[in-house]
Amino acid sequence: MKKIIIIVLLLLVPVISRSQIKQRSMKQNVYVGIGFKLIWLTDPQASDAYPFFQLSGGDFLKEIDGIIGITLNEQYGFEFSPGYLYSNALNNDGYYYDSETERRFYVPTQSRFYTIPLNAKFKYYPFAKNYSSSFSKMYFGIGAGPMYINEEITGQIYSDEGQVFIGNRSASDNFWTGNYEIMIGTGSFSKIGFGFEVSYRFVPLPHDVKSNPLITSLATNFNSINLTGNILFSF
């Protein structure tokens, strides 16, 4: 009798195991969260005006992201992630720009800059089925969506660096553009989980008007390298 019980148990173990694995593979996970993103603009003109770390203010260029997402079959993730980036950093060293008539030197005294990206993201977890692997929660992803950009600046105009003061000038602009993102990261989907992500974002600029001292008119783009920490809450 004992032998029969042992044989039955040995037969049931792989069946139960396969059933559990199948149940896990069909799992869906809905989550929300918040992300804290540090931004390093790669265009020299943009990074001079809005640096990764503002020494005088002791502050980083950062973005706060909301996260709403779902994972399907443990391997495929879909997210909607609105964000908000704000900076009032100043490039006190000044810079040149082309006015309507000639080249001038501009020293900002006040600035206000913010962006609102609205991105849809797709994430692929290639090692999700390997439950014993330390890479099981690693993902690769892409994202895209519209981005609203607003920039306002006030400063002093000089004929050249350190030369004759001409006057004060304010300028502002706001517009929509697209943004595209590639990323690699890792995340946990327990009830309260944490994640880390490295991404590169492409942000083209329209350059409709160049005869003003706005950085969005002078920079080639607003591309950036981003380091993100996420806090996730699963249902």
PDB file of C-alpha atoms in Angstrom, residues 31-38 65 67 79 123 125 137-139 184-198 226-234:
ATOM      1  CA  TYR A  31      -0.137  48.231 -11.429  1.00  0.00           C
ATOM      2  CA  VAL A  32       0.190  51.956 -10.797  1.00  0.00           C
ATOM      3  CA  GLY A  33       3.169  53.900  -9.589  1.00  0.00           C
ATOM      4  CA  ILE A  34       5.318  56.965  -9.589  1.00  0.00           C
ATOM      5  CA  GLY A  35       8.745  57.525 -11.111  1.00  0.00           C
ATOM      6  CA  PHE A  36      11.501  59.952 -10.169  1.00  0.00           C
ATOM      7  CA  LYS A  37      13.684  60.699 -13.210  1.00  0.00           C
ATOM      8  CA  LEU A  38      17.049  62.513 -13.369  1.00  0.00           C
ATOM      9  CA  ASP A  65       6.224  60.482 -13.888  1.00  0.00           C
ATOM     10  CA  ILE A  67       2.626  55.140 -14.193  1.00  0.00           C
ATOM     11  CA  GLU A  79       2.110  51.461 -19.827  1.00  0.00           C
ATOM     12  CA  LYS A 123       8.113  46.512 -22.356  1.00  0.00           C
ATOM     13  CA  TYR A 125      10.680  40.742 -20.293  1.00  0.00           C
ATOM     14  CA  LYS A 137      12.384  41.007 -14.027  1.00  0.00           C
ATOM     15  CA  MET A 138      14.702  42.713 -16.514  1.00  0.00           C
ATOM     16  CA  TYR A 139      13.027  44.334 -19.519  1.00  0.00           C
ATOM     17  CA  ILE A 184      16.317  48.991 -20.246  1.00  0.00           C
ATOM     18  CA  GLY A 185      15.394  48.344 -16.643  1.00  0.00           C
ATOM     19  CA  THR A 186      14.188  46.028 -13.937  1.00  0.00           C
ATOM     20  CA  GLY A 187      11.168  46.010 -11.659  1.00  0.00           C
ATOM     21  CA  SER A 188       9.365  44.005  -8.990  1.00  0.00           C
ATOM     22  CA  PHE A 189       5.642  43.246  -9.120  1.00  0.00           C
ATOM     23  CA  SER A 190       4.930  42.388  -5.502  1.00  0.00           C
ATOM     24  CA  LYS A 191       2.199  44.385  -3.757  1.00  0.00           C
ATOM     25  CA  ILE A 192       4.724  47.193  -3.286  1.00  0.00           C
ATOM     26  CA  GLY A 193       7.655  46.969  -5.676  1.00  0.00           C
ATOM     27  CA  PHE A 194      10.625  49.006  -6.800  1.00  0.00           C
ATOM     28  CA  GLY A 195      12.278  49.436 -10.169  1.00  0.00           C
ATOM     29  CA  PHE A 196      15.214  51.098 -11.850  1.00  0.00           C
ATOM     30  CA  GLU A 197      15.490  52.207 -15.471  1.00  0.00           C
ATOM     31  CA  VAL A 198      18.038  53.752 -17.846  1.00  0.00           C
ATOM     32  CA  ASN A 226      17.575  59.493 -18.055  1.00  0.00           C
ATOM     33  CA  LEU A 227      18.014  57.600 -14.784  1.00  0.00           C
ATOM     34  CA  THR A 228      14.698  56.605 -13.208  1.00  0.00           C
ATOM     35  CA  GLY A 229      13.657  55.069  -9.903  1.00  0.00           C
ATOM     36  CA  ASN A 230      10.088  53.702  -9.726  1.00  0.00           C
ATOM     37  CA  ILE A 231       7.753  52.755  -6.894  1.00  0.00           C
ATOM     38  CA  LEU A 232       5.001  50.369  -8.051  1.00  0.00           C
ATOM     39  CA  PHE A 233       1.764  49.190  -6.435  1.00  0.00           C
ATOM     40  CA  SER A 234       0.204  46.014  -7.856  1.00  0.00           C
TER      41      SER A 234
END
